[in-house]
Amino acid sequence: MRRILMTIAVLALCAGAARAETIRILMETVPDTRYIQELLPQFEEQSGIDVEIEAISYIDMHSKLVPQLISPQGSYDLIVVDFYWVGEFTKAGWLMPLDDLVARDGVDVGVYVPKLMDLVGRVNGVLYMLPFYNYSMAVIYRQDLLDDPAEQAAFKEMHGMDLKVPETWDEYWKQVEFFTRDNDGDGERDFFGTVIQGQRGDCISMQWANYLYSQGGRYHDENWNPLLDSDEAIRAMQYYREAVENYSPAGSESYCFDEAFNVMAQGKAYSFVTFNILYAGFEDPESSTVAGKVGIAPNPGGGLNGGWGWAIPNSSPNKEAAWSFIKWAESPEVAKERAMLGGAPTQAPIFTDPDVVAARPYYPILGEILAGTQDFPVFTYTTEFVEEVGRELNLAATGQKPVPEAMAAAQEELRKLLVKDGKISE
Amino acid sequence: MARITLQGITKTYGQEVVAVDAVDLEIRDGEFMVLLGPSGCGKSTTLRMIAGLEEISAGEIRIDGRVVNEVDPADRDLAVVFQNYALYPHMTVSGNLSFGLRLRGVDASEIERRINVTATMLGIEGLLGRRPRELSGGQQQRVALGRALVREPVAFLFDEPLSNLDAKLRSAMRTELIKIHRDLGRTILHVTHDQVEAMTMGERICIMRDGRVVQTGPPLEVYRRPVDTFVAGFLASPPMNLLNARIAGESGALVVDLSPVRLPVLSDREEALAPGRDSAITFGIRPEDLHAEPVPRNAAPLDVEVVAVEALGPEVVLIAALPGGEEISARLGRDFSAPPGSGVRLYADLERVHFFDAGSGRALGEK
Amino acid sequence: MTGADAHTLARRDRRFGYLLTAPGLAALMLVITFPLLFALFTSFYDYTLLNPRHDDFIGGENYLEAWEEEYLAGSFWVTLKFVLASVVIEFVIGFSVALALHAVNRFKTVYYLILLAPLLINPVVVGLLWRMLLHAELGIANYVIGLFGISRVNWLGDIGVAFWTVVLVDIWHQVSFMAILLLAGLAALPREPYEAARMDGASAFRCFLHITLPLMRPVIMVALLLRLIFAIKTFDIIFIMTKGGPGTSTDLVSYFIYRAAFFGLDIGRASAMSVGLLVIVLALTTYLFRYMRSLR
C-alpha cells in the first residue's frame, strides 16, 4: 500500500516538475539516524532528490533487510550495516563495491579511523561501506565520586592507591568492589560498583568482550584458531560472574543496555561498561539524574569496537542517487555538523575539531577510546556466533554452568562456525 | 401429597410492571388444578413462583401449611415439566431421568426400578439410551414428563407442556396426563392457554387475566356461570356471543332489547335484572344455545341473515348478522346449510342466556 | 423426466458445485498448502540465505543436524512446559472470569472493553512494557510488593522465576482471548436445563459440573485448541523479554527456529525443525481433538 501511494506520489511529481528522484533508506531508530533526519532538508535542497528514511528498531532490521537483499530489485536504495552483518552480507554478495565510485569522485577515505575502516569499510581489500557512526565500548563512571575527598581517603586507606580514573583492570575492579555498598543498612546492596547487561544474546556478548580484552584475551589468533577456552577467557568470565553475583544489581542476568542504563542513570551505580553513544544520555538531565557527574574512559585493556557503515545493496534501484547521498552525509561539513549534534564520529579529524571539542569536550577521549578498541570476530556467521556464545556466557553468568565448561562450549561453537565458514579446517 | 396455598402472591418487575397481582388460590391435596389465561396473564410466573424459580415480591406460598417463600426449589419437593421440555441435551434419556435422583442420593437399584416403572408407564423404554436430539418432539415431551414422575414429588407443576405438540399428540397426551393423575393421585398444577385442555383435564380451573384471578371453579361451572364477559368470551370455541343490549320493560315484563330485535326475559331472572331496567347491558348467548329448530324449552325466535357457513363435519358453525347488523355465531347440526345472504330463523334457548353489566362486565343475576 | 435426465442434471449440479468452490479451494491451496510444501521441500535442501536456491539436495541431513542440536530437546521441553502452564492457567482464569462476568448484567460492554484491551496491544509492546515493570531494581512490580514487605523478586534474571514470569506475562496478554471465547459460549447456552436442574435439586456447583461443563465442551475444545496452537507459536515476548535466557530457561522452540533461520541463515535447517514441530503439533491437536470428542 505504502509503495503504491509512494509510486502515485512520485508519478505526480514527475508530471509536475523535474524533481523525480526518490531514494529509500532503511535505518535504525538511534540518535545518529535522528541527526541525519535533521540535516536532511539540506541534501534534498542541494540535490533535488527526495529522501525517504524508514527508521525501525534493531530487532526488526535484519529480518526486514534480508528478503530485500535477496531479490534482484529491492525497495531500499541505501542501507546501513551493523558490523555483525558485514561478513554475511559481503559473503552473500549483497553489497556493491564502492572503490570505483570513490576513485571516480575523488572521495578521501583516508580520513576514517583505520579501526572503523577495517570493521565497517573494507573487507578483504574491497571497499563495501563507508563508516557511518561508531559505538565502540568504554567505561562510563561517576567522576563526582572519584573527586570526593572522603572517598579518596577511604580508598587510599583500603588499597594504598589513589582513587582516580582507572587505567588497569585491577584498579578498576578494586573501585567496583569499593563502591558496592549497602547505604541504608537493610542488608541488601543498594549501590553497585558496576552494572552488568547480561541478557542472553548480543547484550551479554558485547559487554563480555570488554572483559575478555581486559584480561588480554582474544577470540581467535591471526589464523582464526579460536581462543575462547584460554585462561584469559576463563578469567574474564570469572570476573563477569563475580560482577553478576556481587557488584551488580539484581536482575543483571536479564538486563540489556537500556535496563542497565537506567540503573546508572538513577544514580545507583558507580560504573557501566557499555557503548560510548550512551554517554550523551547520561549527560542529558531529561534521561539521567547524574548529568554532569559522569565521565568516560577507555576500558582497561581495550574496549570492543563497534560501528555501522553506509552501503549500497546490489538490489538498489537507484545506486547513483544513493551514492550522492553517502557523499553528502560523509562530507567533512555534514560529518562535523552531525558530531556537533551529538553523533558518534568515524572520521579522525572530527574528534579533535576545535568547534566540536568546544561543544562536546569529551570527544577527544572518544577518539582515544576508539583507537584502543579491539575487533569482534567478523565472519559470515557473526550473528549466529553472538547468539551461541551469548547463551554459554549467560549460562555461566547465571551459574547454571561452571565457567570452564561454558567457555569450552563457547570455544566449540566458535570452532564449528569458523569451520563452516571455511576460515579453519576441521 | 400436598396442598398448595397462595395468599396475595404478587410479582413486580422494577417499579412499574406488575406481572402477578395479589393472587389467592388454594390447590387442594391431590387436585388437578388448571391455571388458564391468555399469554402474559401471569399464569406461568405464578407457577414459577410456586416452583421457586422466581422470587416472590409479596404474599405467601404454603405447601401443606409450611411457608416456602424462602425455601430452595430443590427442597420444595415439586417437579416441573417445562414448555420447552428443558431436557439435559448432553445426557441420555436414562441420564435425564436419573439426574435428580442421583443428586438426592437415591440408591442405584431404586433409581433403576423407578426409571423402569416410569419408562414403561410412558412407553419410552426403548429410548433410554438415546439423547434428546435423537428424539421427536412427542418423545422429548414424554421424557420431560418422566423426569418429573421418577422424582415422585409431592406435587407436579406443568408449564404448558403440551403447547409444542401437534393436535393429535396433544389430545393423546391430555388423556395420558389425566390417567397419570388418576393413578398417582398427586397434586397437579397445570398451566395452559388452551381452554380445551382446561375443560378436559382440570378438576378445577382458575382463570387469570392481567395478573389477577378472575374465576376459579370446576370447568362446567365456569362454563355455565362465567363471572364476567372475559371468562365468557375466553372459554369454549367459538366463544359466547356478546351483544350490546338494553333491558326494557314491556307490559310489566322485562325484555332484552337488541334493537330492533327483542327477546323476553324469563321470570326467574327478572328479579336480578329489574334494578337495571332501561340501562345498557351485555347480552350473552353461547353459539351452542342457538338452534335451527324449535327446542322443547323456553326459546325465542331470532331472524338472521347468513354471512358464512363453516361446515366442520360433526357440526356447522353459522356466522350470521342480526337485523341490527351485529354478527353472531351458532353451532348447528351437521346437516344445516343455507346460502350466504339468505334469511334464517334461529331459536335462542332463553334458559341459557347471560347478562353482564355493560360497564364492569360482571355477570348479572346468575342463577 | 427420465432417470437419465435426472442423472445428467445431478452431474451438472455437482459440476457447478465444484466450480463454485474451486476459487476458494485454490486460494486455500495457495495460502496454506504452498508455504507448507515449500517448507517441507526446503527442509531437504542446503538452502541458506547466503545461497537461497534449491540446488543442493541433501536428503535428511537437516533433520539429522536438528536432531543433533545439543539444546533443541531442552527447547522442546521448555516449550511443552510453557504451553501446558500458560494454556491450563489461562483456561482456569479465563473460565472463572467468564463465569463471573456471565453472572453480571450491567456494564457488560465496559468489562468487555477492559478485557479486550491487552489483546489489542502488540506483543512487542507487551514485552517491552513488562520488561520495564519487572525491572528487578527499578521496576514498579518490585516496588509494589516491597510495600507489602515482600522482598524483591528477580523476575527475569532468576532461572527458576523467569520461566514463570514469561508464563504470567503471556497469561496477562492472552487470557482475555480465553475469557471472551468462553463468555460467548456461556451466553449461548440454553437457560432451561438450569431451571430443570434447580428443580432436580442441583447446587450451583453441581449445575456447573453437570450442565455447564458438558454443554460448554465444544467451546472449551475450540478455545483450548486455539490457545494451544497460539502458545506453541509464542515468540515475541521471548524475543523481547528474555532472548531465551537466563541460560536456556525460556528458550522456546519458535525462537530456536528463528535463530536458525535469521542468525544461522540456514533456512533448510530451520525448515526441518519447523516440519518437526508441525508434526508434533498436528499429532497433539489430533489426539486432543479425538480425546475430547470421545468424551461426548
PDB file of N, CA and C in Angstrom, chain A residues 59 62-63 66 70 88 91-92 94 188-189 192 199-200 249-251 253-256 258-259 262-263 266 268 380-381 383-384 387 391-392 394-395 398 400-401 420, chain C residues 49-50 52 70-71 124 131-132 135-138 151-152 154 156-159 239-249 251 255 258-259 262-266 269:
ATOM      1  N   ILE A  59      15.778  -4.871  16.335  1.00  0.00           N
ATOM      2  CA  ILE A  59      15.336  -6.259  16.281  1.00  0.00           C
ATOM      3  C   ILE A  59      14.613  -6.604  14.990  1.00  0.00           C
ATOM      4  N   HIS A  62      17.220  -6.904  10.622  1.00  0.00           N
ATOM      5  CA  HIS A  62      17.829  -7.986   9.860  1.00  0.00           C
ATOM      6  C   HIS A  62      16.792  -8.752   9.053  1.00  0.00           C
ATOM      7  N   SER A  63      15.678  -9.069   9.735  1.00  0.00           N
ATOM      8  CA  SER A  63      14.664  -9.867   9.035  1.00  0.00           C
ATOM      9  C   SER A  63      13.961  -9.060   7.951  1.00  0.00           C
ATOM     10  N   VAL A  66      16.963  -8.796   4.803  1.00  0.00           N
ATOM     11  CA  VAL A  66      17.401  -9.947   4.022  1.00  0.00           C
ATOM     12  C   VAL A  66      16.534 -10.222   2.780  1.00  0.00           C
ATOM     13  N   ILE A  70      17.990 -10.229  -1.056  1.00  0.00           N
ATOM     14  CA  ILE A  70      17.993 -11.427  -1.890  1.00  0.00           C
ATOM     15  C   ILE A  70      17.382 -11.141  -3.264  1.00  0.00           C
ATOM     16  N   GLU A  88      28.425 -11.671   6.656  1.00  0.00           N
ATOM     17  CA  GLU A  88      27.303 -12.326   5.985  1.00  0.00           C
ATOM     18  C   GLU A  88      26.938 -11.612   4.682  1.00  0.00           C
ATOM     19  N   LYS A  91      29.780 -11.835   2.051  1.00  0.00           N
ATOM     20  CA  LYS A  91      29.917 -13.210   1.580  1.00  0.00           C
ATOM     21  C   LYS A  91      28.787 -13.558   0.610  1.00  0.00           C
ATOM     22  N   ALA A  92      27.581 -13.076   0.933  1.00  0.00           N
ATOM     23  CA  ALA A  92      26.431 -13.370   0.083  1.00  0.00           C
ATOM     24  C   ALA A  92      26.450 -12.540  -1.188  1.00  0.00           C
ATOM     25  N   TRP A  94      25.774  -9.278  -1.448  1.00  0.00           N
ATOM     26  CA  TRP A  94      24.620  -8.374  -1.498  1.00  0.00           C
ATOM     27  C   TRP A  94      25.034  -6.898  -1.639  1.00  0.00           C
ATOM     28  N   GLU A 188      20.713  -5.339  52.213  1.00  0.00           N
ATOM     29  CA  GLU A 188      20.733  -5.563  50.768  1.00  0.00           C
ATOM     30  C   GLU A 188      21.528  -4.456  50.107  1.00  0.00           C
ATOM     31  N   ARG A 189      22.343  -4.834  49.142  1.00  0.00           N
ATOM     32  CA  ARG A 189      23.138  -3.831  48.439  1.00  0.00           C
ATOM     33  C   ARG A 189      22.208  -2.874  47.710  1.00  0.00           C
ATOM     34  N   PHE A 192      25.872   0.079  43.453  1.00  0.00           N
ATOM     35  CA  PHE A 192      26.605  -1.002  42.799  1.00  0.00           C
ATOM     36  C   PHE A 192      27.861  -0.504  42.098  1.00  0.00           C
ATOM     37  N   GLN A 199      21.831  -9.985  29.616  1.00  0.00           N
ATOM     38  CA  GLN A 199      20.799 -10.769  28.935  1.00  0.00           C
ATOM     39  C   GLN A 199      21.412 -11.646  27.852  1.00  0.00           C
ATOM     40  N   ARG A 200      20.904 -12.842  27.808  1.00  0.00           N
ATOM     41  CA  ARG A 200      21.340 -13.797  26.794  1.00  0.00           C
ATOM     42  C   ARG A 200      21.266 -13.168  25.405  1.00  0.00           C
ATOM     43  N   PRO A 249      23.379  -4.948  40.219  1.00  0.00           N
ATOM     44  CA  PRO A 249      22.038  -5.084  40.801  1.00  0.00           C
ATOM     45  C   PRO A 249      21.346  -6.392  40.425  1.00  0.00           C
ATOM     46  N   ALA A 250      20.328  -6.701  41.215  1.00  0.00           N
ATOM     47  CA  ALA A 250      19.524  -7.887  40.940  1.00  0.00           C
ATOM     48  C   ALA A 250      18.936  -7.786  39.532  1.00  0.00           C
ATOM     49  N   GLY A 251      18.862  -8.915  38.868  1.00  0.00           N
ATOM     50  CA  GLY A 251      18.274  -8.922  37.541  1.00  0.00           C
ATOM     51  C   GLY A 251      19.265  -8.655  36.430  1.00  0.00           C
ATOM     52  N   GLU A 253      21.332 -10.412  35.092  1.00  0.00           N
ATOM     53  CA  GLU A 253      21.396 -11.515  34.125  1.00  0.00           C
ATOM     54  C   GLU A 253      20.390 -11.317  33.006  1.00  0.00           C
ATOM     55  N   SER A 254      19.418 -10.434  33.247  1.00  0.00           N
ATOM     56  CA  SER A 254      18.378 -10.256  32.240  1.00  0.00           C
ATOM     57  C   SER A 254      18.388  -8.854  31.629  1.00  0.00           C
ATOM     58  N   TYR A 255      19.295  -7.989  32.095  1.00  0.00           N
ATOM     59  CA  TYR A 255      19.318  -6.629  31.545  1.00  0.00           C
ATOM     60  C   TYR A 255      19.931  -6.608  30.160  1.00  0.00           C
ATOM     61  N   CYS A 256      19.369  -5.741  29.325  1.00  0.00           N
ATOM     62  CA  CYS A 256      20.146  -5.345  28.164  1.00  0.00           C
ATOM     63  C   CYS A 256      20.614  -3.922  28.472  1.00  0.00           C
ATOM     64  N   ASP A 258      19.569  -0.999  27.886  1.00  0.00           N
ATOM     65  CA  ASP A 258      18.614   0.022  28.329  1.00  0.00           C
ATOM     66  C   ASP A 258      18.277  -0.105  29.809  1.00  0.00           C
ATOM     67  N   GLU A 259      18.058  -1.339  30.268  1.00  0.00           N
ATOM     68  CA  GLU A 259      17.783  -1.531  31.698  1.00  0.00           C
ATOM     69  C   GLU A 259      19.000  -1.141  32.547  1.00  0.00           C
ATOM     70  N   ASN A 262      19.401   2.562  32.843  1.00  0.00           N
ATOM     71  CA  ASN A 262      18.502   3.196  33.814  1.00  0.00           C
ATOM     72  C   ASN A 262      19.023   3.095  35.243  1.00  0.00           C
ATOM     73  N   VAL A 263      19.667   1.961  35.570  1.00  0.00           N
ATOM     74  CA  VAL A 263      20.210   1.807  36.923  1.00  0.00           C
ATOM     75  C   VAL A 263      21.261   2.877  37.185  1.00  0.00           C
ATOM     76  N   GLN A 266      19.835   6.403  37.267  1.00  0.00           N
ATOM     77  CA  GLN A 266      19.125   6.696  38.515  1.00  0.00           C
ATOM     78  C   GLN A 266      20.097   6.899  39.675  1.00  0.00           C
ATOM     79  N   LYS A 268      22.411   4.811  40.833  1.00  0.00           N
ATOM     80  CA  LYS A 268      22.545   3.642  41.688  1.00  0.00           C
ATOM     81  C   LYS A 268      23.795   2.829  41.406  1.00  0.00           C
ATOM     82  N   THR A 380      31.327 -14.761   8.334  1.00  0.00           N
ATOM     83  CA  THR A 380      29.985 -14.941   7.776  1.00  0.00           C
ATOM     84  C   THR A 380      28.932 -15.189   8.852  1.00  0.00           C
ATOM     85  N   TYR A 381      29.333 -15.914   9.917  1.00  0.00           N
ATOM     86  CA  TYR A 381      28.337 -16.323  10.903  1.00  0.00           C
ATOM     87  C   TYR A 381      28.445 -15.549  12.214  1.00  0.00           C
ATOM     88  N   THR A 383      26.549 -13.199  13.457  1.00  0.00           N
ATOM     89  CA  THR A 383      25.281 -13.103  14.198  1.00  0.00           C
ATOM     90  C   THR A 383      24.968 -14.400  14.933  1.00  0.00           C
ATOM     91  N   GLU A 384      25.199 -15.520  14.254  1.00  0.00           N
ATOM     92  CA  GLU A 384      24.923 -16.791  14.906  1.00  0.00           C
ATOM     93  C   GLU A 384      25.889 -16.985  16.079  1.00  0.00           C
ATOM     94  N   GLU A 387      24.860 -15.212  19.161  1.00  0.00           N
ATOM     95  CA  GLU A 387      23.801 -15.918  19.882  1.00  0.00           C
ATOM     96  C   GLU A 387      24.319 -17.140  20.621  1.00  0.00           C
ATOM     97  N   ARG A 391      24.623 -17.464  24.679  1.00  0.00           N
ATOM     98  CA  ARG A 391      23.946 -18.463  25.501  1.00  0.00           C
ATOM     99  C   ARG A 391      24.905 -19.050  26.533  1.00  0.00           C
ATOM    100  N   GLU A 392      26.112 -19.409  26.076  1.00  0.00           N
ATOM    101  CA  GLU A 392      27.060 -20.023  27.004  1.00  0.00           C
ATOM    102  C   GLU A 392      27.493 -19.036  28.079  1.00  0.00           C
ATOM    103  N   ASN A 394      25.792 -16.557  29.218  1.00  0.00           N
ATOM    104  CA  ASN A 394      24.678 -16.361  30.144  1.00  0.00           C
ATOM    105  C   ASN A 394      24.506 -17.558  31.067  1.00  0.00           C
ATOM    106  N   LEU A 395      24.726 -18.752  30.524  1.00  0.00           N
ATOM    107  CA  LEU A 395      24.671 -19.948  31.376  1.00  0.00           C
ATOM    108  C   LEU A 395      25.711 -19.859  32.486  1.00  0.00           C
ATOM    109  N   THR A 398      24.823 -16.945  35.055  1.00  0.00           N
ATOM    110  CA  THR A 398      23.743 -17.280  35.992  1.00  0.00           C
ATOM    111  C   THR A 398      24.103 -18.486  36.854  1.00  0.00           C
ATOM    112  N   GLN A 400      24.518 -21.535  35.957  1.00  0.00           N
ATOM    113  CA  GLN A 400      23.960 -22.830  35.553  1.00  0.00           C
ATOM    114  C   GLN A 400      25.024 -23.763  35.011  1.00  0.00           C
ATOM    115  N   LYS A 401      26.117 -23.164  34.579  1.00  0.00           N
ATOM    116  CA  LYS A 401      27.205 -23.967  34.036  1.00  0.00           C
ATOM    117  C   LYS A 401      28.498 -23.455  34.656  1.00  0.00           C
ATOM    118  N   LYS A 420      32.638 -24.024   9.413  1.00  0.00           N
ATOM    119  CA  LYS A 420      31.551 -23.903   8.444  1.00  0.00           C
ATOM    120  C   LYS A 420      31.845 -22.789   7.452  1.00  0.00           C
TER     121      LYS A 420
ATOM    122  N   LEU C  49      20.324 -18.429   3.433  1.00  0.00           N
ATOM    123  CA  LEU C  49      20.105 -17.076   2.956  1.00  0.00           C
ATOM    124  C   LEU C  49      21.276 -16.621   2.089  1.00  0.00           C
ATOM    125  N   LEU C  50      22.442 -17.236   2.309  1.00  0.00           N
ATOM    126  CA  LEU C  50      23.607 -16.878   1.504  1.00  0.00           C
ATOM    127  C   LEU C  50      23.489 -17.462   0.105  1.00  0.00           C
ATOM    128  N   PRO C  52      20.235 -18.763  -1.562  1.00  0.00           N
ATOM    129  CA  PRO C  52      18.808 -19.103  -1.471  1.00  0.00           C
ATOM    130  C   PRO C  52      18.324 -19.829  -2.729  1.00  0.00           C
ATOM    131  N   GLU C  70      22.383 -29.690  20.382  1.00  0.00           N
ATOM    132  CA  GLU C  70      22.500 -30.002  21.793  1.00  0.00           C
ATOM    133  C   GLU C  70      21.315 -29.463  22.599  1.00  0.00           C
ATOM    134  N   TYR C  71      20.846 -28.279  22.204  1.00  0.00           N
ATOM    135  CA  TYR C  71      19.863 -27.607  23.057  1.00  0.00           C
ATOM    136  C   TYR C  71      18.421 -27.739  22.559  1.00  0.00           C
ATOM    137  N   VAL C 124       4.962  -7.120  21.018  1.00  0.00           N
ATOM    138  CA  VAL C 124       6.266  -6.475  21.238  1.00  0.00           C
ATOM    139  C   VAL C 124       6.134  -5.409  22.319  1.00  0.00           C
ATOM    140  N   ARG C 131       8.858  -5.707  30.608  1.00  0.00           N
ATOM    141  CA  ARG C 131      10.271  -5.690  30.954  1.00  0.00           C
ATOM    142  C   ARG C 131      10.563  -4.485  31.841  1.00  0.00           C
ATOM    143  N   MET C 132       9.894  -3.394  31.513  1.00  0.00           N
ATOM    144  CA  MET C 132      10.091  -2.182  32.306  1.00  0.00           C
ATOM    145  C   MET C 132       9.487  -2.363  33.702  1.00  0.00           C
ATOM    146  N   HIS C 135      11.558  -4.703  35.977  1.00  0.00           N
ATOM    147  CA  HIS C 135      12.966  -4.392  36.247  1.00  0.00           C
ATOM    148  C   HIS C 135      13.228  -4.662  37.731  1.00  0.00           C
ATOM    149  N   ALA C 136      14.161  -5.568  38.008  1.00  0.00           N
ATOM    150  CA  ALA C 136      14.339  -6.031  39.385  1.00  0.00           C
ATOM    151  C   ALA C 136      14.736  -4.898  40.319  1.00  0.00           C
ATOM    152  N   GLU C 137      15.475  -3.932  39.798  1.00  0.00           N
ATOM    153  CA  GLU C 137      15.988  -2.869  40.658  1.00  0.00           C
ATOM    154  C   GLU C 137      15.057  -1.661  40.660  1.00  0.00           C
ATOM    155  N   LEU C 138      14.521  -1.320  39.500  1.00  0.00           N
ATOM    156  CA  LEU C 138      13.787  -0.059  39.372  1.00  0.00           C
ATOM    157  C   LEU C 138      12.302  -0.234  39.045  1.00  0.00           C
ATOM    158  N   SER C 151      10.141  -9.383  49.809  1.00  0.00           N
ATOM    159  CA  SER C 151      11.437  -8.989  49.278  1.00  0.00           C
ATOM    160  C   SER C 151      11.427  -9.097  47.762  1.00  0.00           C
ATOM    161  N   ARG C 152      12.304  -8.321  47.173  1.00  0.00           N
ATOM    162  CA  ARG C 152      12.343  -8.152  45.730  1.00  0.00           C
ATOM    163  C   ARG C 152      12.507  -9.482  45.004  1.00  0.00           C
ATOM    164  N   ASN C 154      13.619 -11.432  41.526  1.00  0.00           N
ATOM    165  CA  ASN C 154      14.425 -11.274  40.316  1.00  0.00           C
ATOM    166  C   ASN C 154      13.649 -11.890  39.154  1.00  0.00           C
ATOM    167  N   LEU C 156      13.197 -11.643  35.910  1.00  0.00           N
ATOM    168  CA  LEU C 156      13.669 -12.151  34.624  1.00  0.00           C
ATOM    169  C   LEU C 156      15.088 -12.694  34.699  1.00  0.00           C
ATOM    170  N   GLY C 157      15.737 -12.513  35.844  1.00  0.00           N
ATOM    171  CA  GLY C 157      17.133 -12.941  35.939  1.00  0.00           C
ATOM    172  C   GLY C 157      17.295 -14.277  36.644  1.00  0.00           C
ATOM    173  N   ASP C 158      16.325 -14.646  37.455  1.00  0.00           N
ATOM    174  CA  ASP C 158      16.435 -15.891  38.193  1.00  0.00           C
ATOM    175  C   ASP C 158      15.976 -17.056  37.323  1.00  0.00           C
ATOM    176  N   ILE C 159      16.778 -18.088  37.312  1.00  0.00           N
ATOM    177  CA  ILE C 159      16.488 -19.209  36.411  1.00  0.00           C
ATOM    178  C   ILE C 159      15.135 -19.836  36.726  1.00  0.00           C
ATOM    179  N   PHE C 239      11.382 -13.121  22.587  1.00  0.00           N
ATOM    180  CA  PHE C 239      12.357 -12.344  21.842  1.00  0.00           C
ATOM    181  C   PHE C 239      12.613 -11.007  22.536  1.00  0.00           C
ATOM    182  N   ILE C 240      11.553 -10.390  23.017  1.00  0.00           N
ATOM    183  CA  ILE C 240      11.692  -9.073  23.614  1.00  0.00           C
ATOM    184  C   ILE C 240      12.184  -9.171  25.060  1.00  0.00           C
ATOM    185  N   MET C 241      11.673 -10.116  25.806  1.00  0.00           N
ATOM    186  CA  MET C 241      11.918 -10.093  27.251  1.00  0.00           C
ATOM    187  C   MET C 241      13.159 -10.849  27.690  1.00  0.00           C
ATOM    188  N   THR C 242      13.427 -11.997  27.096  1.00  0.00           N
ATOM    189  CA  THR C 242      14.495 -12.829  27.672  1.00  0.00           C
ATOM    190  C   THR C 242      15.520 -13.327  26.673  1.00  0.00           C
ATOM    191  N   LYS C 243      15.212 -13.294  25.403  1.00  0.00           N
ATOM    192  CA  LYS C 243      16.092 -13.899  24.392  1.00  0.00           C
ATOM    193  C   LYS C 243      16.375 -15.357  24.744  1.00  0.00           C
ATOM    194  N   GLY C 244      15.426 -15.994  25.405  1.00  0.00           N
ATOM    195  CA  GLY C 244      15.594 -17.414  25.743  1.00  0.00           C
ATOM    196  C   GLY C 244      16.269 -17.637  27.086  1.00  0.00           C
ATOM    197  N   GLY C 245      16.802 -16.543  27.673  1.00  0.00           N
ATOM    198  CA  GLY C 245      17.524 -16.686  28.940  1.00  0.00           C
ATOM    199  C   GLY C 245      16.617 -16.460  30.119  1.00  0.00           C
ATOM    200  N   PRO C 246      17.123 -16.428  31.333  1.00  0.00           N
ATOM    201  CA  PRO C 246      18.520 -16.706  31.680  1.00  0.00           C
ATOM    202  C   PRO C 246      18.882 -18.159  31.373  1.00  0.00           C
ATOM    203  N   GLY C 247      20.101 -18.318  30.907  1.00  0.00           N
ATOM    204  CA  GLY C 247      20.515 -19.645  30.480  1.00  0.00           C
ATOM    205  C   GLY C 247      19.645 -20.095  29.334  1.00  0.00           C
ATOM    206  N   THR C 248      18.999 -21.231  29.503  1.00  0.00           N
ATOM    207  CA  THR C 248      18.104 -21.716  28.462  1.00  0.00           C
ATOM    208  C   THR C 248      16.685 -21.854  28.998  1.00  0.00           C
ATOM    209  N   SER C 249      16.407 -21.136  30.108  1.00  0.00           N
ATOM    210  CA  SER C 249      15.173 -21.427  30.835  1.00  0.00           C
ATOM    211  C   SER C 249      13.905 -20.981  30.121  1.00  0.00           C
ATOM    212  N   ASP C 251      13.851 -20.688  26.546  1.00  0.00           N
ATOM    213  CA  ASP C 251      14.201 -20.795  25.132  1.00  0.00           C
ATOM    214  C   ASP C 251      13.165 -21.631  24.379  1.00  0.00           C
ATOM    215  N   TYR C 255      11.582 -19.557  18.958  1.00  0.00           N
ATOM    216  CA  TYR C 255      12.740 -18.671  18.950  1.00  0.00           C
ATOM    217  C   TYR C 255      13.980 -19.435  18.494  1.00  0.00           C
ATOM    218  N   TYR C 258      13.728 -19.513  14.850  1.00  0.00           N
ATOM    219  CA  TYR C 258      14.008 -18.167  14.341  1.00  0.00           C
ATOM    220  C   TYR C 258      15.514 -17.923  14.264  1.00  0.00           C
ATOM    221  N   ARG C 259      16.225 -18.331  15.312  1.00  0.00           N
ATOM    222  CA  ARG C 259      17.685 -18.147  15.329  1.00  0.00           C
ATOM    223  C   ARG C 259      18.342 -18.916  14.206  1.00  0.00           C
ATOM    224  N   PHE C 262      17.371 -16.857  10.946  1.00  0.00           N
ATOM    225  CA  PHE C 262      17.810 -15.488  10.700  1.00  0.00           C
ATOM    226  C   PHE C 262      19.189 -15.165  11.268  1.00  0.00           C
ATOM    227  N   PHE C 263      19.643 -15.896  12.255  1.00  0.00           N
ATOM    228  CA  PHE C 263      21.012 -15.693  12.725  1.00  0.00           C
ATOM    229  C   PHE C 263      21.924 -16.731  12.082  1.00  0.00           C
ATOM    230  N   GLY C 264      21.429 -17.977  12.018  1.00  0.00           N
ATOM    231  CA  GLY C 264      22.216 -19.025  11.387  1.00  0.00           C
ATOM    232  C   GLY C 264      22.093 -18.998   9.868  1.00  0.00           C
ATOM    233  N   LEU C 265      21.145 -18.224   9.358  1.00  0.00           N
ATOM    234  CA  LEU C 265      20.938 -18.049   7.920  1.00  0.00           C
ATOM    235  C   LEU C 265      20.582 -19.349   7.219  1.00  0.00           C
ATOM    236  N   ASP C 266      20.280 -20.395   8.013  1.00  0.00           N
ATOM    237  CA  ASP C 266      20.110 -21.720   7.449  1.00  0.00           C
ATOM    238  C   ASP C 266      18.620 -22.062   7.359  1.00  0.00           C
ATOM    239  N   ARG C 269      17.711 -25.905   7.533  1.00  0.00           N
ATOM    240  CA  ARG C 269      17.687 -26.486   8.872  1.00  0.00           C
ATOM    241  C   ARG C 269      16.464 -25.978   9.656  1.00  0.00           C
TER     242      ARG C 269
END
